[in-house]
């Protein structure tokens, strides 16, 4: 069985839906090694890597364990939109990186105002 990398998150949307989502996002720049969020932080915001890459890291052990690498197009934080739980791991930039960032309140307001976009979002 061969490995198939995940499809970039925003590729799951039609061009018009992607445009509406991106118009509501802000851009977040991170320096190499900078932390996007830490394990235990409140969840809810969504981030999509647009430049560089991020590591999902378990810092509870020494040495720390890199659990996953999120490349361009990958989403980070999407699970806490659904359950509002705390972050389960640290996420930090592996080199300079840029993310499209949606605060939970902004994203939920957009989805509530556009049922078709909400349906596409939850399918993605």
CSV table of C-alpha atoms in Angstrom, one decimal:
chain,number,residue,atom,x,y,z
A,1,UNK,CA,0.0,0.0,0.0
A,2,UNK,CA,1.4,3.4,-1.0
A,3,UNK,CA,1.1,6.7,0.9
A,4,UNK,CA,-1.2,9.3,-0.5
A,5,UNK,CA,-0.6,12.8,0.9
A,6,UNK,CA,-3.6,14.7,2.1
A,7,UNK,CA,-5.3,17.0,-0.3
A,8,UNK,CA,-4.8,20.7,0.5
A,9,UNK,CA,-7.7,21.9,2.7
A,10,UNK,CA,-8.7,24.8,0.4
A,11,UNK,CA,-8.7,22.6,-2.7
A,12,UNK,CA,-11.9,21.1,-1.3
A,13,UNK,CA,-13.8,24.3,-2.1
A,14,UNK,CA,-15.1,25.8,-5.4
A,15,UNK,CA,-13.2,28.9,-6.5
A,16,UNK,CA,-16.1,31.2,-5.3
A,17,UNK,CA,-16.2,29.5,-1.9
A,18,UNK,CA,-12.4,29.6,-1.5
A,19,UNK,CA,-12.5,33.3,-2.3
A,20,UNK,CA,-15.1,34.0,0.4
A,21,UNK,CA,-13.1,32.1,2.9
A,22,UNK,CA,-9.8,33.8,2.1
A,23,UNK,CA,-11.4,37.2,2.2
A,24,UNK,CA,-12.3,36.6,5.8
A,25,UNK,CA,-8.8,35.4,6.8
A,26,UNK,CA,-5.9,37.4,8.1
A,27,UNK,CA,-2.2,36.5,7.3
A,28,UNK,CA,0.0,35.4,10.2
A,29,UNK,CA,3.8,35.3,9.7
A,30,UNK,CA,5.9,33.1,11.9
A,31,UNK,CA,9.7,33.1,12.2
A,32,UNK,CA,11.6,29.9,12.2
A,33,UNK,CA,10.9,28.0,15.5
A,34,UNK,CA,8.0,30.4,16.5
A,35,UNK,CA,5.1,28.7,18.1
A,36,UNK,CA,1.6,29.1,16.6
A,37,UNK,CA,0.0,27.6,19.7
A,38,UNK,CA,0.8,25.3,22.6
A,39,UNK,CA,-0.7,22.2,24.0
A,40,UNK,CA,-3.5,23.2,26.4
A,41,UNK,CA,-4.2,26.6,24.8
A,42,UNK,CA,-7.8,27.3,24.1
A,43,UNK,CA,-8.8,26.0,20.7
A,44,UNK,CA,-11.1,27.2,18.0
A,45,UNK,CA,-9.1,29.2,15.5
A,46,UNK,CA,-8.3,27.7,12.1
A,47,UNK,CA,-5.0,28.1,10.3
A,48,UNK,CA,-4.0,27.0,6.8
A,49,UNK,CA,-0.3,27.0,5.9
A,50,UNK,CA,0.3,29.2,2.8
A,51,UNK,CA,4.1,29.3,2.9
A,52,UNK,CA,6.7,27.1,4.6
A,53,UNK,CA,5.7,24.3,6.9
A,54,UNK,CA,4.7,23.6,10.5
A,55,UNK,CA,5.5,20.8,12.9
A,56,UNK,CA,3.0,19.4,15.3
A,57,UNK,CA,5.1,18.5,18.4
A,58,UNK,CA,4.6,16.6,21.6
A,59,UNK,CA,6.8,18.4,24.1
A,60,UNK,CA,5.9,16.2,27.0
A,61,UNK,CA,8.9,13.9,26.4
A,62,UNK,CA,12.6,14.6,26.2
A,63,UNK,CA,13.6,14.6,23.4
A,64,UNK,CA,10.3,16.0,22.1
A,65,UNK,CA,8.5,14.1,19.4
A,66,UNK,CA,7.5,15.5,16.0
A,67,UNK,CA,4.0,14.0,15.4
A,68,UNK,CA,3.3,15.5,12.0
A,69,UNK,CA,4.5,17.9,9.4
A,70,UNK,CA,2.0,20.3,7.9
A,71,UNK,CA,3.0,21.5,4.5
A,72,UNK,CA,1.5,24.2,2.3
A,73,UNK,CA,-2.2,23.8,2.0
A,74,UNK,CA,-2.5,21.8,5.3
A,75,UNK,CA,-5.0,22.9,7.9
A,76,UNK,CA,-4.1,23.3,11.6
A,77,UNK,CA,-6.6,23.6,14.4
A,78,UNK,CA,-9.7,22.5,12.5
A,79,UNK,CA,-10.7,19.9,15.0
A,80,UNK,CA,-11.1,22.4,17.8
A,81,UNK,CA,-13.6,24.3,15.8
A,82,UNK,CA,-16.0,21.4,16.3
A,83,UNK,CA,-15.3,20.5,19.9
A,84,UNK,CA,-13.9,23.8,21.3
A,85,UNK,CA,-11.4,21.6,23.3
A,86,UNK,CA,-7.9,22.7,24.3
A,87,UNK,CA,-5.0,22.2,21.9
A,88,UNK,CA,-3.6,18.7,22.0
A,89,UNK,CA,0.0,19.5,21.0
A,90,UNK,CA,2.4,22.4,20.2
A,91,UNK,CA,2.5,23.7,16.6
A,92,UNK,CA,5.5,25.6,15.5
A,93,UNK,CA,7.1,26.9,12.3
A,94,UNK,CA,9.8,24.7,10.7
A,95,UNK,CA,11.6,27.7,9.1
A,96,UNK,CA,9.8,30.9,8.2
A,97,UNK,CA,6.1,30.3,7.6
A,98,UNK,CA,2.9,32.1,6.8
A,99,UNK,CA,-0.7,30.9,7.7
A,100,UNK,CA,-4.1,32.1,6.6
A,101,UNK,CA,-5.8,32.6,10.0
A,102,UNK,CA,-9.5,32.6,10.9
A,103,UNK,CA,-10.5,33.4,14.5
A,104,UNK,CA,-13.3,31.1,15.6
A,105,UNK,CA,-15.8,33.9,15.9
A,106,UNK,CA,-15.0,35.2,12.4
A,107,UNK,CA,-15.2,31.8,10.8
A,108,UNK,CA,-18.5,30.9,12.6
A,109,UNK,CA,-20.1,34.2,11.6
A,110,UNK,CA,-19.1,33.6,8.0
A,111,UNK,CA,-20.4,30.0,8.0
A,112,UNK,CA,-23.7,31.0,9.7
A,113,UNK,CA,-24.3,33.7,7.0
A,114,UNK,CA,-23.6,31.3,4.1
A,115,UNK,CA,-25.2,27.8,4.5
A,116,UNK,CA,-23.7,26.5,1.2
A,117,UNK,CA,-20.3,27.5,2.3
A,118,UNK,CA,-20.9,25.9,5.7
A,119,UNK,CA,-21.9,22.7,4.1
A,120,UNK,CA,-18.7,22.7,1.9
A,121,UNK,CA,-16.6,23.6,5.0
A,122,UNK,CA,-17.8,20.7,7.0
A,123,UNK,CA,-17.4,18.3,4.1
A,124,UNK,CA,-13.8,19.5,3.8
